[in-house]
Coordinates of C-alpha atoms (C1' of nucleotides) in Angstrom, one line a residue:
Chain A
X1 CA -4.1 39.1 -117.7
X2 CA -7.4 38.0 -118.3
X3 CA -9.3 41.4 -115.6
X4 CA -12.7 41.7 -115.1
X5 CA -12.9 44.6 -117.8
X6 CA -16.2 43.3 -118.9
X7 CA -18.4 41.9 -116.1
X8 CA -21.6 43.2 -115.3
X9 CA -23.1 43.4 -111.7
X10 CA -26.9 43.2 -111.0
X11 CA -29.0 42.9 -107.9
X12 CA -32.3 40.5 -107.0
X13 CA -34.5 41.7 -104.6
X14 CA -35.9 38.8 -102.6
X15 CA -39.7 40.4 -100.9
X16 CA -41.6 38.2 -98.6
X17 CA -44.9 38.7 -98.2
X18 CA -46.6 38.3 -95.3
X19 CA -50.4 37.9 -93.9
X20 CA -52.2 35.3 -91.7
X21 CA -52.0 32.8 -94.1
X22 CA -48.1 32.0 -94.5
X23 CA -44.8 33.4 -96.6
X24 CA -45.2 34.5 -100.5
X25 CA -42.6 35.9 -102.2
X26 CA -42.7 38.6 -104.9
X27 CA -42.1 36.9 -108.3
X28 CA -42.5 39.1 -111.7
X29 CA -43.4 37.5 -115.3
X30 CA -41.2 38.2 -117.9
X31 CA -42.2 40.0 -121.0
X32 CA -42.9 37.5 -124.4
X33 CA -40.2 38.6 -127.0
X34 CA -42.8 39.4 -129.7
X35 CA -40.2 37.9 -132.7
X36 CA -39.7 34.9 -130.7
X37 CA -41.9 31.6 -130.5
X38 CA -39.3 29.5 -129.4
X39 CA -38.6 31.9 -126.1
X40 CA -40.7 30.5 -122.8
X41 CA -41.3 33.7 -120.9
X42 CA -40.0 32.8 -117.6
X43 CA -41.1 33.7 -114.0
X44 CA -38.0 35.3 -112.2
X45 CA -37.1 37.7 -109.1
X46 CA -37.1 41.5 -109.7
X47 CA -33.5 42.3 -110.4
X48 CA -31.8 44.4 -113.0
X49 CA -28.1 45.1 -114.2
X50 CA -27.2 48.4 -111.7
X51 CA -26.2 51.5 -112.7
X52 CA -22.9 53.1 -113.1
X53 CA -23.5 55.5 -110.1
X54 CA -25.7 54.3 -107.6
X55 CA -25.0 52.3 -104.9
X56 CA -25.9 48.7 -104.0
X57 CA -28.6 49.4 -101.8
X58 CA -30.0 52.2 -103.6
X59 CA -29.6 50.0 -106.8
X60 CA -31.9 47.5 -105.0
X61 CA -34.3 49.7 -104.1
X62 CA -34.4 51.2 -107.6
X63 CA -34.6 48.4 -109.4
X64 CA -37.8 46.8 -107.2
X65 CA -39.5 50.3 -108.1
X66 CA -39.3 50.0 -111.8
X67 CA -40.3 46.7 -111.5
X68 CA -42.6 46.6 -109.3
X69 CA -43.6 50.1 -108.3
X70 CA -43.0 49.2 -104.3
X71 CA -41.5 52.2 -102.5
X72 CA -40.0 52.4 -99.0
X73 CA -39.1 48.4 -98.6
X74 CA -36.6 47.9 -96.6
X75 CA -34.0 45.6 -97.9
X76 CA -31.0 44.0 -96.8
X77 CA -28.4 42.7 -98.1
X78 CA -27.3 39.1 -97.7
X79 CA -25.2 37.4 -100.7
X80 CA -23.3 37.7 -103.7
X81 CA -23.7 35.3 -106.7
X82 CA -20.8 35.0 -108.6
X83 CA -20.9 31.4 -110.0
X84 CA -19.2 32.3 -114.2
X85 CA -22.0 30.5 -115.2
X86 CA -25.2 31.5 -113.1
X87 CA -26.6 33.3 -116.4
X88 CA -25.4 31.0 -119.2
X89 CA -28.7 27.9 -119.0
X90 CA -30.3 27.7 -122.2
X91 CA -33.5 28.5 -120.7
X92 CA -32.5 32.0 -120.2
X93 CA -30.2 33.0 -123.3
X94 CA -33.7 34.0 -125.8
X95 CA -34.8 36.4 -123.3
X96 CA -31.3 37.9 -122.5
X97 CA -30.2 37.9 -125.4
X98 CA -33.6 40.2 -126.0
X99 CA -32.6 42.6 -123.1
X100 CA -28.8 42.9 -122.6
X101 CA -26.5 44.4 -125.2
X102 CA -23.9 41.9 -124.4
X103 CA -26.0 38.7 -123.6
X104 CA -23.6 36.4 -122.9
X105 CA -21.4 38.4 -120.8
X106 CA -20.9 37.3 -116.9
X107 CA -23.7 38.4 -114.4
X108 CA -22.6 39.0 -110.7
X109 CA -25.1 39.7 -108.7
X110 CA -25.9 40.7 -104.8
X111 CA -29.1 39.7 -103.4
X112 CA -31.4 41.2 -100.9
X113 CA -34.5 40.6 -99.0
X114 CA -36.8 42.0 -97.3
X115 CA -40.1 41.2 -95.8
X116 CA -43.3 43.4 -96.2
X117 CA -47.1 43.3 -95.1
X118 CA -49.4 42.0 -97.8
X119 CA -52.1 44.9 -96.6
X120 CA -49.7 47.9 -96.9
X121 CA -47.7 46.7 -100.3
X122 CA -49.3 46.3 -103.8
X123 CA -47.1 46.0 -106.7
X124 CA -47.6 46.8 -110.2
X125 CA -45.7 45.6 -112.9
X126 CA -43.9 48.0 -115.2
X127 CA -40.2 48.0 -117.6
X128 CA -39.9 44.6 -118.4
X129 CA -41.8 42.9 -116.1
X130 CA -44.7 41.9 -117.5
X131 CA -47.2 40.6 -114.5
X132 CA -46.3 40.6 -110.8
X133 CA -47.2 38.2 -108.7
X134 CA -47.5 37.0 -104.7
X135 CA -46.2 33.5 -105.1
X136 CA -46.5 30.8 -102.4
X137 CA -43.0 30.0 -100.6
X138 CA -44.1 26.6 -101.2
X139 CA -45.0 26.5 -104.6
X140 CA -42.4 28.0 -106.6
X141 CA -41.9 26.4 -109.7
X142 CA -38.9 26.7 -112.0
X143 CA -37.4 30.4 -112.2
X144 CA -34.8 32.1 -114.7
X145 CA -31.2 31.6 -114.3
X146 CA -29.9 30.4 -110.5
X147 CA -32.9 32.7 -108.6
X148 CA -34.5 29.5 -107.0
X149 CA -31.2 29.1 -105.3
X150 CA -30.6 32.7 -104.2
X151 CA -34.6 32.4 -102.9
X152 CA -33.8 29.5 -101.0
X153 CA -30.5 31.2 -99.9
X154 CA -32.7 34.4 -98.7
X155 CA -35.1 32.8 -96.9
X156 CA -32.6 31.0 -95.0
X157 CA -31.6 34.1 -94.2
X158 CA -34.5 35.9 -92.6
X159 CA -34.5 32.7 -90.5
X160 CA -31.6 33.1 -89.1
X161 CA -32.1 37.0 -88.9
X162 CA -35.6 35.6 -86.6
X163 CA -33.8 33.2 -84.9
X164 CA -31.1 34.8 -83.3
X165 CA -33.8 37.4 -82.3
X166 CA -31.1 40.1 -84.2
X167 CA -34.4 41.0 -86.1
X168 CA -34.7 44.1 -87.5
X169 CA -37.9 46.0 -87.2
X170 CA -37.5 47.4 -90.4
X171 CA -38.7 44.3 -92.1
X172 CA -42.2 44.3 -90.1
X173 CA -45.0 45.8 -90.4
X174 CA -45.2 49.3 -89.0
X175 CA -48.1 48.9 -86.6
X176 CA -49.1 45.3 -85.4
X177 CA -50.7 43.5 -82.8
X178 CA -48.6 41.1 -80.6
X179 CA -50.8 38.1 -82.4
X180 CA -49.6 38.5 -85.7
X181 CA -46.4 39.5 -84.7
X182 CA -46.5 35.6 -82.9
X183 CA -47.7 34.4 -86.5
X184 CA -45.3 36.1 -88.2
X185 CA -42.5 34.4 -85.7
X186 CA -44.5 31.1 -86.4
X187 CA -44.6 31.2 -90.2
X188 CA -40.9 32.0 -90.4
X189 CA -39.5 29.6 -88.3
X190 CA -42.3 26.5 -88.5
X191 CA -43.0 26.5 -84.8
X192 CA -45.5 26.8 -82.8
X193 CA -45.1 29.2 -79.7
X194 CA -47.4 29.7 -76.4
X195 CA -48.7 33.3 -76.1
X196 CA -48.6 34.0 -72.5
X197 CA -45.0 33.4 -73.2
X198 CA -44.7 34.8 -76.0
X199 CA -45.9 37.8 -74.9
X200 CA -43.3 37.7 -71.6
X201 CA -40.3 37.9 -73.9
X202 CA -42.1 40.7 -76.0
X203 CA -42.3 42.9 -73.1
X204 CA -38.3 42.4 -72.4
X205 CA -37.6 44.0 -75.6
X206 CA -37.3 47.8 -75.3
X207 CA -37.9 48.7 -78.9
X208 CA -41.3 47.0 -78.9
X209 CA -43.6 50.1 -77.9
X210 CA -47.0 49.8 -76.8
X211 CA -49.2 52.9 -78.9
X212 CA -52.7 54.3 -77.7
X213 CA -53.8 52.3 -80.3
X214 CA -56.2 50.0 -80.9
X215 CA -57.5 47.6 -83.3
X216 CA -60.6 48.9 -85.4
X217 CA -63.8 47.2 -87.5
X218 CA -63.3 43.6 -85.8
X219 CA -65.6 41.8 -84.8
X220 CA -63.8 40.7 -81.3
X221 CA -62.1 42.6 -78.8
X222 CA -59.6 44.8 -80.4
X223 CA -55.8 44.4 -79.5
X224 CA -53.7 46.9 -78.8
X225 CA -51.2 48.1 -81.4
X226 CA -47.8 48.2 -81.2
X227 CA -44.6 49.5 -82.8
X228 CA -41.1 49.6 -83.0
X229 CA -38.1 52.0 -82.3
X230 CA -35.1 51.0 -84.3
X231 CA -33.0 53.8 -82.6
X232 CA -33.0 51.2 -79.1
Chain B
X1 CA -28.8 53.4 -120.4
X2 CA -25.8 54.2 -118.3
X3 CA -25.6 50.3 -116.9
X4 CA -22.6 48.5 -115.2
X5 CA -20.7 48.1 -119.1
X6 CA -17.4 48.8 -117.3
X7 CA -17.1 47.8 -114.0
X8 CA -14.8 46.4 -111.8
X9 CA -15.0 43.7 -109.4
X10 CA -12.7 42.4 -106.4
X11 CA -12.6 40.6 -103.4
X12 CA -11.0 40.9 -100.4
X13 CA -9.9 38.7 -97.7
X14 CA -10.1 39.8 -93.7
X15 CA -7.9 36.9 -92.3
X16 CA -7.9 36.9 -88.8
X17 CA -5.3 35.5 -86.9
X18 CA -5.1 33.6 -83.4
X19 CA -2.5 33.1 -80.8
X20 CA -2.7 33.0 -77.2
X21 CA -1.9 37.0 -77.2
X22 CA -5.3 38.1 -78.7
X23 CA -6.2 38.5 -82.2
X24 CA -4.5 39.7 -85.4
X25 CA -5.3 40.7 -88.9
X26 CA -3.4 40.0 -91.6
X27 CA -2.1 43.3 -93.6
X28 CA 0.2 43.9 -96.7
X29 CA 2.1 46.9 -97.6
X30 CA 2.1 47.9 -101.3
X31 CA 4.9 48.4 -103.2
X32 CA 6.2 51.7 -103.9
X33 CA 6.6 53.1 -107.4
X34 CA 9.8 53.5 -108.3
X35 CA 9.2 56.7 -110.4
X36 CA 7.0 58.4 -107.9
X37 CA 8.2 59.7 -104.6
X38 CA 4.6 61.8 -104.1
X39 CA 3.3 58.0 -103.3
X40 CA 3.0 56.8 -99.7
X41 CA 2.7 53.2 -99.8
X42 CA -0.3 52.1 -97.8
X43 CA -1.3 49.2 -95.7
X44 CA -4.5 47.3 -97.2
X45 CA -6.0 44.1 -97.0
X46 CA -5.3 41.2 -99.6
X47 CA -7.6 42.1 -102.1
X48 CA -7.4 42.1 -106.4
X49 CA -9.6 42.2 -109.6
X50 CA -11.2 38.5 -109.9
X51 CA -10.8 37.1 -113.2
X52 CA -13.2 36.3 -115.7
X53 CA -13.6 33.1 -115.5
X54 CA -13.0 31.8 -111.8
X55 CA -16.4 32.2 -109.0
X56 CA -16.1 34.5 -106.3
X57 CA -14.6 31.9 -103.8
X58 CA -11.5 30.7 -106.1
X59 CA -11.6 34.3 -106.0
X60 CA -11.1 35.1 -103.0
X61 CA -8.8 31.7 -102.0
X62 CA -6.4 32.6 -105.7
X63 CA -6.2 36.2 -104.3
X64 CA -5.0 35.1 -100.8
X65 CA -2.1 33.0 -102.1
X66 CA -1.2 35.5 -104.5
X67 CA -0.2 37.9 -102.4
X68 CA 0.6 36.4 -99.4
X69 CA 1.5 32.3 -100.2
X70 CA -1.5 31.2 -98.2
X71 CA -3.3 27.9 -99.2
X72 CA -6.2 26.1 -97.1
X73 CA -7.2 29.3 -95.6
X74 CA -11.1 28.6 -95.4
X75 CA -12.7 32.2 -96.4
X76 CA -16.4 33.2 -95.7
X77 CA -18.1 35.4 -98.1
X78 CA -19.7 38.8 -95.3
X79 CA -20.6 41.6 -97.6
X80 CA -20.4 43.1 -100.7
X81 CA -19.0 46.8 -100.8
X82 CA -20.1 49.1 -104.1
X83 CA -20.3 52.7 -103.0
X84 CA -19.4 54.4 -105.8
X85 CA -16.1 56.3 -104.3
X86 CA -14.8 53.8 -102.3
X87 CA -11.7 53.7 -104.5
X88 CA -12.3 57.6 -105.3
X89 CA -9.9 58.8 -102.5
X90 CA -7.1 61.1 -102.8
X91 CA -4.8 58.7 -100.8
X92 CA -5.2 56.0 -103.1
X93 CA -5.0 57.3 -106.6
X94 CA -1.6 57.1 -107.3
X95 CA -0.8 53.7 -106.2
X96 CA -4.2 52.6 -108.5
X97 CA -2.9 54.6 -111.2
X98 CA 0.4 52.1 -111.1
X99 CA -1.5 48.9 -111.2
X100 CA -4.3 49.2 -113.0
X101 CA -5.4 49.9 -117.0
X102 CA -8.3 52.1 -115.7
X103 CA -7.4 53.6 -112.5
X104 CA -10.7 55.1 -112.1
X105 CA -12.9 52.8 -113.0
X106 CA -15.6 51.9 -110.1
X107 CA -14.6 48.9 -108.1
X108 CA -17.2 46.5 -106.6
X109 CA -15.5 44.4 -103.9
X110 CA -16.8 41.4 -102.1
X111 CA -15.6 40.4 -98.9
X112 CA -14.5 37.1 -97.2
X113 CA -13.3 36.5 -94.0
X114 CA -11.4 33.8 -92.5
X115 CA -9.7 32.6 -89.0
X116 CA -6.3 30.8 -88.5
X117 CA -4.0 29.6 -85.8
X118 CA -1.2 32.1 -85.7
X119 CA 1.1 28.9 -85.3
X120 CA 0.2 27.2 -88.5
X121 CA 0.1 29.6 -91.5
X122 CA 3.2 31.6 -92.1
X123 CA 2.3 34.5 -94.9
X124 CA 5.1 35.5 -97.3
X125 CA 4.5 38.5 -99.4
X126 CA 4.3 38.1 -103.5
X127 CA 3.0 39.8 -106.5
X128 CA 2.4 43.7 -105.6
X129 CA 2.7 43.0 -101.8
X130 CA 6.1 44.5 -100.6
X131 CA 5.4 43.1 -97.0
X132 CA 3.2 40.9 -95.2
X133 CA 2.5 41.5 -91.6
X134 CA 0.3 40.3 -88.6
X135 CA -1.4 43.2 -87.1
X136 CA -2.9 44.0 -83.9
X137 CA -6.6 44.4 -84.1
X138 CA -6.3 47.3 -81.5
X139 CA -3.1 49.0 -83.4
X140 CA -4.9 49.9 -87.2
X141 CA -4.0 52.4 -88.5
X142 CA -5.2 54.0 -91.7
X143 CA -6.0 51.4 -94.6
X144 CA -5.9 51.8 -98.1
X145 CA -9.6 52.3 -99.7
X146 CA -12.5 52.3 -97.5
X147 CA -10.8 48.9 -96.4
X148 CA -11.2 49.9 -92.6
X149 CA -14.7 49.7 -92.9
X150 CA -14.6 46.3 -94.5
X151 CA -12.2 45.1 -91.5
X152 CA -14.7 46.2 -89.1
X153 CA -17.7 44.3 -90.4
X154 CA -15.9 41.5 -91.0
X155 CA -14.8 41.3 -87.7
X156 CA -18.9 42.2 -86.6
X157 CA -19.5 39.7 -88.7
X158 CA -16.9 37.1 -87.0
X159 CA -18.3 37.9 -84.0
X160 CA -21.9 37.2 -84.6
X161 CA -20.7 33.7 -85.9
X162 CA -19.4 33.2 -82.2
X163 CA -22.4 34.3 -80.6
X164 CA -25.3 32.5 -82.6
X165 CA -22.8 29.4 -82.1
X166 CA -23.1 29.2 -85.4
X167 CA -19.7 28.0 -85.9
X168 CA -18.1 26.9 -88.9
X169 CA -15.6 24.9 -87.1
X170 CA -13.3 25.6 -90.8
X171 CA -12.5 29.0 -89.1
X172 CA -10.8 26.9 -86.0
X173 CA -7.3 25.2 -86.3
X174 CA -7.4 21.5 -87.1
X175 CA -6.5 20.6 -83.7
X176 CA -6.9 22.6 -80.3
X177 CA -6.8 21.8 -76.6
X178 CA -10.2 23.3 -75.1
X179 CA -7.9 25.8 -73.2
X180 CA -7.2 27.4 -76.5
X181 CA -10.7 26.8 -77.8
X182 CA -12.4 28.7 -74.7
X183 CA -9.4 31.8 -74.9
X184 CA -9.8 32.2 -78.6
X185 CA -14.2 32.6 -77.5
X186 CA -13.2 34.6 -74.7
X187 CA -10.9 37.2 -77.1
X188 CA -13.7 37.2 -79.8
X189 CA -16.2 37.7 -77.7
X190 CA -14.4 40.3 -75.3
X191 CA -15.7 38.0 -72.3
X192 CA -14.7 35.6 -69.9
X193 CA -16.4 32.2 -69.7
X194 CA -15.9 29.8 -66.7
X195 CA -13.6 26.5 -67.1
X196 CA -15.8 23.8 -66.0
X197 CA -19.1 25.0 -67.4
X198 CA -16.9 26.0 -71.2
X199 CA -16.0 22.6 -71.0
X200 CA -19.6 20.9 -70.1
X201 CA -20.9 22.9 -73.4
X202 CA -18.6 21.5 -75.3
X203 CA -18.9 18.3 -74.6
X204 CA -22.7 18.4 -75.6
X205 CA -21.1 19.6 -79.2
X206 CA -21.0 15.9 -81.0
X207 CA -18.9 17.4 -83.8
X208 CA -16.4 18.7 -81.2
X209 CA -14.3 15.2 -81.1
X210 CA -11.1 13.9 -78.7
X211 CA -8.0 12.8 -80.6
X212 CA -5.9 10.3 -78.9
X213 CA -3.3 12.6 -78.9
X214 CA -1.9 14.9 -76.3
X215 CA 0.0 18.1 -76.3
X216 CA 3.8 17.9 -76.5
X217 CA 6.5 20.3 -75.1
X218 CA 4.3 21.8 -73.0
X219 CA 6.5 22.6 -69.4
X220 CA 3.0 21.3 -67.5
X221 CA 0.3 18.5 -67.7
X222 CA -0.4 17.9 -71.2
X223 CA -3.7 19.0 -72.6
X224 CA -5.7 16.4 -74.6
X225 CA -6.3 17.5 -78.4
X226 CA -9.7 17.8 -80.2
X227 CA -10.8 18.3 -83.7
X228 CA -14.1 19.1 -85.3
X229 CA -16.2 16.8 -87.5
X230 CA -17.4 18.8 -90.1
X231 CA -20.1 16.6 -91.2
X232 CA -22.2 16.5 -88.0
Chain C
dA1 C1' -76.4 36.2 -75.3
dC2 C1' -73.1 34.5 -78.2
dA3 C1' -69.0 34.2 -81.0
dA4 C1' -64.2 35.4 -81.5
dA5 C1' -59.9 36.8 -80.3
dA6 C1' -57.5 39.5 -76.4
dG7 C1' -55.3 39.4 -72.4
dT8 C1' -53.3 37.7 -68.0
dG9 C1' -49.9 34.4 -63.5
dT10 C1' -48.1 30.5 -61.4
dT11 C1' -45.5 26.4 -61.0
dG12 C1' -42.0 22.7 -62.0
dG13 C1' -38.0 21.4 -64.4
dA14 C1' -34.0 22.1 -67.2
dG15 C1' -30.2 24.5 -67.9
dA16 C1' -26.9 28.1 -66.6
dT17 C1' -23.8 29.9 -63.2
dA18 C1' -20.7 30.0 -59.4
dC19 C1' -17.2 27.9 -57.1
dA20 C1' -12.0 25.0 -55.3
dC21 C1' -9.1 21.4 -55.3
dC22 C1' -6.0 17.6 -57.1
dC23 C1' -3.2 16.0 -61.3
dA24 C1' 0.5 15.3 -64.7
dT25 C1' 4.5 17.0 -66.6
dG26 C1' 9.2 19.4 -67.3
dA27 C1' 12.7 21.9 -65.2
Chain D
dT1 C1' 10.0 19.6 -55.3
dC2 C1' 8.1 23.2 -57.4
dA3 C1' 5.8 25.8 -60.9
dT4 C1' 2.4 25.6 -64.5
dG5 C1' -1.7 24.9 -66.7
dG6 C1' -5.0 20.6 -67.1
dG7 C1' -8.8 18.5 -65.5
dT8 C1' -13.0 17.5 -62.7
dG9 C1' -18.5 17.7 -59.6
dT10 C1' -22.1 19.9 -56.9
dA11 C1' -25.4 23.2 -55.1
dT12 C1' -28.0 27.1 -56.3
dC13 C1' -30.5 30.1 -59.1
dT14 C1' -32.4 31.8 -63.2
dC15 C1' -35.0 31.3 -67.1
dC16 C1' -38.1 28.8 -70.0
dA17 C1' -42.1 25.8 -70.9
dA18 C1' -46.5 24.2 -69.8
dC19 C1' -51.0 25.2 -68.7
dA20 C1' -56.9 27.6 -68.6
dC21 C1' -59.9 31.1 -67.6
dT22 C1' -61.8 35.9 -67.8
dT23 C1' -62.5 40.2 -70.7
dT24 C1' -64.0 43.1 -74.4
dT25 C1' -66.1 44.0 -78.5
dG26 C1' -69.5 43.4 -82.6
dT27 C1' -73.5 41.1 -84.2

DNA sequence: ACAAAAGTGTTGGAGATACACCCATGA
DNA sequence: TCATGGGTGTATCTCCAACACTTTTGT
């Protein structure tokens, strides 16, 4: 009976970005193979085979690090991609057959997302990756293997996470004022909401803090800062 | 590099079950091992090694009628589970150590979940099922492998379905009176919703539609039938 | 004093909730 | 004819949406 003896299990990291001016996603560059002028370096999502004794989520966060040197983003899972041959376009086989001891071998992998603020998170390439870049949700161009479906699969995702107002504070900013918090909502979902209003169901939410805390170095009235309690 | 060369991956199914008495879940009992009397046969969810070359879905649908002969069952992909000792347990290695070529090889498992009328699929156990049963959601006791966990999410994860009215109407039978509809909501959701005002919501559901058809055999007025457009 | 964003209440309408009686069927 | 669940409408209330001006700060 044919088992899964030799499969191999990976995870994508999906990062939104997010400041006043819309969604990016966190996209790395692959490296050129140097022996190799027929290989096209694609543009992918940080993700890497895991190892044999970490788990999912800390294989997530691990692999994001050496990629990307972010730290302390909170990701969540969503999905598993298991189509036999997400891994096996022609696009892709020069660069895995570059990296992977067994190139052709199926690639299952779980994806997860996470959202961050532009300010607080600035990656750096490193292992294989080499450039890292913000990319514009609505400009993504081709990507390696099936990861423009597993983006479009994540985003969908936060959405819903927004929508059902089930959101998890982990994936906002630590500190923020209620404005971009309303911008944040807006940019997500594609809608515009009324702040007085806005504000109203804010207040209903017990793990929405107010801090002692306000705004510095703009040039406008500052706005208060606020934060979250997960533990509510 | 210590990476995922020789891993195992699974899935297992959380089949839910509905009648008018509350909800079920659908167990099997492993077989015992003939030469082994240290072996307590345990209670687990449908779950097995996928094979190379079928996606996680046929997965998850060839491992269901496997083990307990049922087809059509529509299954939803919840979570992945990879801690690295969720197979590790004492309880459970001498039934692995029956069935599989590397008993301790780390298992990856994916899990789907599913809903069916109680009246319309009739399990019968097969391959290293000894017995198939219907259990109480309230009445668990323990599982094999950390598959209690995976039966609580996946009902969490049923649940949230309900709520966001997010309903993949593939869950529900194929045809229902609203009576049936509104008690299967009210046992999900542990709450009770009002007749007229149940009804009035879904009637503003367009993919909720009236059969001509009526209930039979019924010792009272006969309810009307509906089904679901899945396309709407 | 001016520019720029922060902050704040009220009202009307839509949608949710509460509630009780007659109907069709089989025994 | 009786027992059983099926099926229906209205009044109230709650919650959501729409709307505009004053406040605070930096320059």
């Amino acid at each position: 009976m044919p088992v899964s003896q030799s499969l191999h299990l990976s995870v994508d990291c999906v990062v939104f970005g997010y400041d006043n001016n819309g969604i990016k996603v966190l996209l790395i560059n692959q490296k050129g193979i140097p022996s190799d002028n027929t290989h096209q370096p694609l543009t992918q999502l940080p993700g890497d085979l895991i190892l044999m004794n970490e788990g999912l989520q800390q294989a997530a966060e691990r692999v994001l690090f050496d990629l990307t040197q972010l730290r302390g983003v909170y990701l969540k899972q969503f999905h598993a991609f298991g189509d036999p041959n997400r891994v096996k376009d022609l696009k892709d086989r020069a660069w895995l057959q570059s990296v992977r001891h067994l190139p052709d071998q199926r690639v299952v992998t779980i994806g997860y997302y996470g959202l961050v603020s532009l300010q607080d998170f600035h990656p750096r390439p490193a292992s294989f990756a080499r450039s890292v870049q913000w990319a514009d949700l609505g400009e993504i161009g081709q990507l390696a293997y099936d990861h423009n479906n597993i983006l479009d699969q994540a985003f969908e995702a936060l959405r819903e996470q927004m929508e059902s107002h089930h959101i998890s504070f982990e994936l906002l900013p630590k500190k923020f004022t209620l404005t971009q918090l309303q911008s944040l909502y807006e940019v997500v979902l594609d809608k515009k909401f009324d702040k007085r209003n806005f504000r109203k169901n804010v207040k209903k939410m017990t793990h929405v803090i107010p801090l002692d805390e306000k705004q510095t170095g703009v040039t406008h009235k500052p706005a208060q800062l606020f934060s979250y309690n997960p533990h509510k």
